[in-house]
Coordinates of N, CA and C in Angstrom, one line a residue:
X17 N 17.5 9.0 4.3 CA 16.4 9.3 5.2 C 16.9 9.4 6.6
X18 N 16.6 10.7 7.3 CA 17.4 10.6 8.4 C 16.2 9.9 9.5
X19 N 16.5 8.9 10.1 CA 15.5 8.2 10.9 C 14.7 9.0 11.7
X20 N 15.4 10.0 12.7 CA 14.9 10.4 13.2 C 14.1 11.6 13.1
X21 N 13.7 11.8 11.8 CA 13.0 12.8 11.5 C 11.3 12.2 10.6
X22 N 12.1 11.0 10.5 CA 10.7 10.1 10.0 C 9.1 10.0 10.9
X23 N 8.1 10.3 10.6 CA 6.8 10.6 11.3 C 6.1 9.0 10.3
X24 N 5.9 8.5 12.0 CA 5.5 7.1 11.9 C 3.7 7.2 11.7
X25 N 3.2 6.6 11.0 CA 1.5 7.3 11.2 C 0.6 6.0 11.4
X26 N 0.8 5.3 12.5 CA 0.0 4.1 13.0 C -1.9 4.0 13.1
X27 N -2.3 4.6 12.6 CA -3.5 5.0 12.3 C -4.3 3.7 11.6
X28 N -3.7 2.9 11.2 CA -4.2 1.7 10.0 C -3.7 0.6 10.7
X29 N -2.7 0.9 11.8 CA -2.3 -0.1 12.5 C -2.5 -0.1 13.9
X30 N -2.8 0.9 14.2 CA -3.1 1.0 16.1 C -4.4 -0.1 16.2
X31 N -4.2 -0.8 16.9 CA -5.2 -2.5 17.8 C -4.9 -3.6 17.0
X32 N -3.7 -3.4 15.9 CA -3.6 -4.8 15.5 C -1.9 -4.9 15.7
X33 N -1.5 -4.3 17.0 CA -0.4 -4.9 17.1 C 0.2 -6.0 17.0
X34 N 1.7 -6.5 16.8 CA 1.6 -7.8 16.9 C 1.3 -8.5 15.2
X35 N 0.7 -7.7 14.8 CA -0.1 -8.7 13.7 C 0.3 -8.1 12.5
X36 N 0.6 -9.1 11.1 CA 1.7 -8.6 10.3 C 1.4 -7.1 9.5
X37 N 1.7 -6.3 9.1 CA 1.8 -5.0 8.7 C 2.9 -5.0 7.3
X38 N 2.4 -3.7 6.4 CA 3.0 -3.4 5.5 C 3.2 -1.7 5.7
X39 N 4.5 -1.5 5.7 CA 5.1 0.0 6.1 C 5.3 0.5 4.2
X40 N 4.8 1.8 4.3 CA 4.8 2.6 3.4 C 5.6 3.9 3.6
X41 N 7.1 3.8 3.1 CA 7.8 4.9 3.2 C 8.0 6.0 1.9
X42 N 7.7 7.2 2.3 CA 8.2 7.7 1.3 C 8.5 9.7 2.0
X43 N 9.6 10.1 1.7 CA 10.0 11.3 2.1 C 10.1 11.1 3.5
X44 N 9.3 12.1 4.4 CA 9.2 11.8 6.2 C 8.2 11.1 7.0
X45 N 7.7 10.6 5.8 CA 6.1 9.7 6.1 C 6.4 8.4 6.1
X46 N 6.6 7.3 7.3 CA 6.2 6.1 7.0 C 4.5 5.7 7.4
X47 N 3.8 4.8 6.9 CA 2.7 4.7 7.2 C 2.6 3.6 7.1
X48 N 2.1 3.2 8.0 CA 2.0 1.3 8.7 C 0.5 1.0 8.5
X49 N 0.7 -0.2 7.9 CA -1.1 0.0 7.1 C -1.3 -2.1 7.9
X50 N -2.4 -2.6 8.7 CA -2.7 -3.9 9.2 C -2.8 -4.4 7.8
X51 N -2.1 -5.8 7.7 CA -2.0 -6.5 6.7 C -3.4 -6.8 6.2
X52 N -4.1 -6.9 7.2 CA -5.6 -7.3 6.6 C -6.5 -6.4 5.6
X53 N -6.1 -4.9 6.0 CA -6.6 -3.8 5.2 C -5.7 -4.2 4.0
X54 N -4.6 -4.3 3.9 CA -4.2 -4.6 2.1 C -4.6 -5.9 1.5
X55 N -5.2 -6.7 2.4 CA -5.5 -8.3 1.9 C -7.4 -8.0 1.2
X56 N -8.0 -6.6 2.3 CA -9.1 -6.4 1.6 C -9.4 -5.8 0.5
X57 N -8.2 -4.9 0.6 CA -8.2 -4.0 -0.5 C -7.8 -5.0 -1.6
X58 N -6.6 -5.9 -2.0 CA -6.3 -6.5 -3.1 C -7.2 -7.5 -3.8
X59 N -7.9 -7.6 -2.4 CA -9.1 -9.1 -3.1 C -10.1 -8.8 -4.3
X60 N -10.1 -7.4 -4.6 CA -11.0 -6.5 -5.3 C -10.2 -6.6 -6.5
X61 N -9.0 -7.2 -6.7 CA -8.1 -7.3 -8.0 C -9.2 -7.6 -9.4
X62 N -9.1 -6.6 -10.4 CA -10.2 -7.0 -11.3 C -9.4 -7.9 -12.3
X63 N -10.6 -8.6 -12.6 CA -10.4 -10.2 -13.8 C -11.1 -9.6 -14.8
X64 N -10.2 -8.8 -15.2 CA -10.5 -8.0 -16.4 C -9.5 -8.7 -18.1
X65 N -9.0 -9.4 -17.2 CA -8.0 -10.6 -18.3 C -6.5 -9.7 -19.1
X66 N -6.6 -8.5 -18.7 CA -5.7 -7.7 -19.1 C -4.8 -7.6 -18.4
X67 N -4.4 -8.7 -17.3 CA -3.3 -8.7 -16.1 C -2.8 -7.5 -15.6
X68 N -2.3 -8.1 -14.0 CA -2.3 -7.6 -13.0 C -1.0 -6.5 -13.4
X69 N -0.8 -5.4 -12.7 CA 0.4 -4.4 -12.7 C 0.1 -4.0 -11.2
X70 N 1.8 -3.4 -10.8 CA 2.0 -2.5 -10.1 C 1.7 -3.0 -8.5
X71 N 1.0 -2.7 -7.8 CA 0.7 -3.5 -6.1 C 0.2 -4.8 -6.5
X72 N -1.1 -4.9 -7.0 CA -1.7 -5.8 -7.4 C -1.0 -6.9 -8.0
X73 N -0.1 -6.5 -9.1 CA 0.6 -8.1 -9.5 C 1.3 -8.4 -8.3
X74 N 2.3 -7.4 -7.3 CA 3.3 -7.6 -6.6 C 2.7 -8.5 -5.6
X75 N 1.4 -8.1 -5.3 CA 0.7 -8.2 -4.2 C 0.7 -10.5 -4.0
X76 N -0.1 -10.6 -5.5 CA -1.0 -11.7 -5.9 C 0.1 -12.5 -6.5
X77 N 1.0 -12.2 -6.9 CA 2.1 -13.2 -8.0 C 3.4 -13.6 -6.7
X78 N 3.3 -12.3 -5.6 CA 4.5 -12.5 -4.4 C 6.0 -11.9 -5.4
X79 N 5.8 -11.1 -6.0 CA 6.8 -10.2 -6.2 C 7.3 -9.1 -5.5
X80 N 8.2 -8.3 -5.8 CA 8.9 -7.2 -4.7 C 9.0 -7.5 -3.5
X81 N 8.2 -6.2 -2.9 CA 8.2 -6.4 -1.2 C 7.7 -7.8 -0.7
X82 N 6.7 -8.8 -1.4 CA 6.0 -9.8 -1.1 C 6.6 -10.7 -1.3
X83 N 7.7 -11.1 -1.9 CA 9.2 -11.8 -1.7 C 10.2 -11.3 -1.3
X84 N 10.5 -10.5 -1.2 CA 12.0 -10.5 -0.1 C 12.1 -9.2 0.8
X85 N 10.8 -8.9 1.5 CA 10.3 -8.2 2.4 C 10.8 -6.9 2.3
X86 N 11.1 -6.6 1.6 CA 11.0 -5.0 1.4 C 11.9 -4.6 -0.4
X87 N 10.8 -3.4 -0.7 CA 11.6 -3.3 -1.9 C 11.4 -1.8 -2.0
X88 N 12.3 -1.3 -3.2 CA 11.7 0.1 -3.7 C 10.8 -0.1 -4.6
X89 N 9.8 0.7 -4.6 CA 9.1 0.1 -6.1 C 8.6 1.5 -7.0
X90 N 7.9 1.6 -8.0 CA 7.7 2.5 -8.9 C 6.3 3.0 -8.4
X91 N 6.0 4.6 -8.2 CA 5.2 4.8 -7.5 C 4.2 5.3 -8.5
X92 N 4.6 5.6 -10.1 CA 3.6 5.6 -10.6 C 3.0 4.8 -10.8
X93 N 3.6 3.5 -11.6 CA 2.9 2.2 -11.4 C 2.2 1.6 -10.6
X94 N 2.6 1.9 -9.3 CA 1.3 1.6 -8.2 C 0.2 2.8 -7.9
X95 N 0.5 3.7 -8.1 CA -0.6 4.5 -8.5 C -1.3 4.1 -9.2
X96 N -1.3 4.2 -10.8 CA -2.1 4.2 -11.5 C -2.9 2.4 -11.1
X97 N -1.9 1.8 -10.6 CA -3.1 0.5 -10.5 C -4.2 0.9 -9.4
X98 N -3.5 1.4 -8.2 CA -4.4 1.6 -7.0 C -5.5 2.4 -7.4
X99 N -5.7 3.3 -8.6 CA -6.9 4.0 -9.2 C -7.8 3.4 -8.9
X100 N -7.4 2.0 -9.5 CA -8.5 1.2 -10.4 C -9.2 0.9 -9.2
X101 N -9.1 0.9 -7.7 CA -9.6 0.6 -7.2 C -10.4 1.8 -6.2
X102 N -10.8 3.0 -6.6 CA -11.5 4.1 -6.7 C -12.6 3.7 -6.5
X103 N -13.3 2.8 -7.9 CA -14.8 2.4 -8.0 C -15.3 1.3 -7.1
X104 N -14.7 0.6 -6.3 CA -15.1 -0.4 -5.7 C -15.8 0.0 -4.1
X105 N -16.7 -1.3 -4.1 CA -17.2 -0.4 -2.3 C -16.6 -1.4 -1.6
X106 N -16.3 -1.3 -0.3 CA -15.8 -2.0 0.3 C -16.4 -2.2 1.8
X107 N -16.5 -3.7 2.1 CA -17.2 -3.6 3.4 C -16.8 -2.9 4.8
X108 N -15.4 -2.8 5.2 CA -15.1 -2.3 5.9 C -14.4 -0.6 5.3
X109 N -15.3 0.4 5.9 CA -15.0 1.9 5.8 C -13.3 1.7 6.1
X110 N -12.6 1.5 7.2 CA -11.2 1.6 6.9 C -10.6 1.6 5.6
X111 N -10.8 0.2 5.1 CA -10.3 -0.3 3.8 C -10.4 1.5 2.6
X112 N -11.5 2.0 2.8 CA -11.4 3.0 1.3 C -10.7 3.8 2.3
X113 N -10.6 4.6 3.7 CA -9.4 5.6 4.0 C -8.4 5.0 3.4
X114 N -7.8 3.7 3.8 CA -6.6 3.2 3.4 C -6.2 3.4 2.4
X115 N -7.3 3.0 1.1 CA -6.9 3.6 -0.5 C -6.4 4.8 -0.5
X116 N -7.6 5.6 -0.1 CA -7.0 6.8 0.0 C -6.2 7.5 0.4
X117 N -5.4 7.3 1.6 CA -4.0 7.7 1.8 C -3.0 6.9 0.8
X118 N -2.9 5.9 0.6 CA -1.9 5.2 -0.4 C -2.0 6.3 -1.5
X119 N -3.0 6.5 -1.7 CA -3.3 7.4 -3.4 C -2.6 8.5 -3.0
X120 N -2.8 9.1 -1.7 CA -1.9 10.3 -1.5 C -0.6 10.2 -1.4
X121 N 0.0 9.3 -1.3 CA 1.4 9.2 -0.9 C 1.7 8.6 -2.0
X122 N 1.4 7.8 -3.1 CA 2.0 7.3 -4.1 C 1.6 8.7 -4.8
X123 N 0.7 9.3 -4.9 CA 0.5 10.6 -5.7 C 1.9 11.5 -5.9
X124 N 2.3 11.6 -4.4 CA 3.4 12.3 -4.3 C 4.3 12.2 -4.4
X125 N 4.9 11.4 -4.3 CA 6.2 10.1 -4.8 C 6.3 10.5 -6.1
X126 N 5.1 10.3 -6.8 CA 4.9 10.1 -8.5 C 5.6 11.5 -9.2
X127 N 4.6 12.3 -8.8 CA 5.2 13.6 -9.0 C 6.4 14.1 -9.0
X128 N 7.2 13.3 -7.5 CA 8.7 13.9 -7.5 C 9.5 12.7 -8.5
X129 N 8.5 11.6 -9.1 CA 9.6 10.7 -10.2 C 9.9 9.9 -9.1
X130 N 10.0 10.0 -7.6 CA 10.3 9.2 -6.6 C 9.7 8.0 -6.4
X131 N 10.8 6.7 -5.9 CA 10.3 5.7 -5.3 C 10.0 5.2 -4.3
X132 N 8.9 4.5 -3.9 CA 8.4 4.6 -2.8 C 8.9 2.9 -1.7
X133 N 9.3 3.1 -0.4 CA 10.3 2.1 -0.1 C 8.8 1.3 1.1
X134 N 8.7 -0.2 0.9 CA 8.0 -0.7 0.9 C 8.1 -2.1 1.7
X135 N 8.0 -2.4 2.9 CA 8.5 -3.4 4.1 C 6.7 -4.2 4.4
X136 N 6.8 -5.6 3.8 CA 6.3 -6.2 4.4 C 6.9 -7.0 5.7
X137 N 6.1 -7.0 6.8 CA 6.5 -7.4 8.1 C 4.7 -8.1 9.0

């Protein structure tokens, strides 16, 4: 990935500088998402008893990126978990944009079989 062609998209993070963040790279897109938007979005983890996959286990159990601060991970598998989180409402309107770009960028990942490179900070 040539750095300097990378398009940083601080949109999820512009006024929480300073404050920890999780970067979503994939192709020429990194996307910097405030840690608190993924902490809202995961709390909605369903107790469906059929355990966690994909962001959600990584998220909740401190696997991948959530232990040793950045990983590659499988972007259909976080896809198909981040679905599940389609039906849910959430108090802060950010939080569903947020889904919703993740869904677009893991979408696209998915498609190319590509994995998607993942920096908690």
């Amino acid at each position: 990935m040539d750095i300097e062609k990378v398009k940083e998209d601080n949109t999820f993070y512009n006024g929480f500088e300073g404050e920890p963040e999780v970067d979503f790279m994939y192709g020429d897109l990194c996307l910097k998402i405030w840690d608190g938007y993924i902490y809202a979005l995961m709390e909605k983890a369903p107790l469906d008893g059929k355990g966690w996959h994909g962001m959600t286990h990584d998220y909740h159990e401190f696997c991948g990126p959530w232990d040793t601060d950045e990983a590659d991970v499988d972007s259909t598998e976080y896809l198909n978990d981040l679905k599940q989180y389609k039906s849910y409402t959430f108090e802060d309107a950010n939080v569903t944009k947020v889904l919703d770009r993740l869904l677009d960028l893991f979408s696209k990942a998915s498609k190319d079989n590509a994995k998607v490179h993942v920096v908690v900070c």
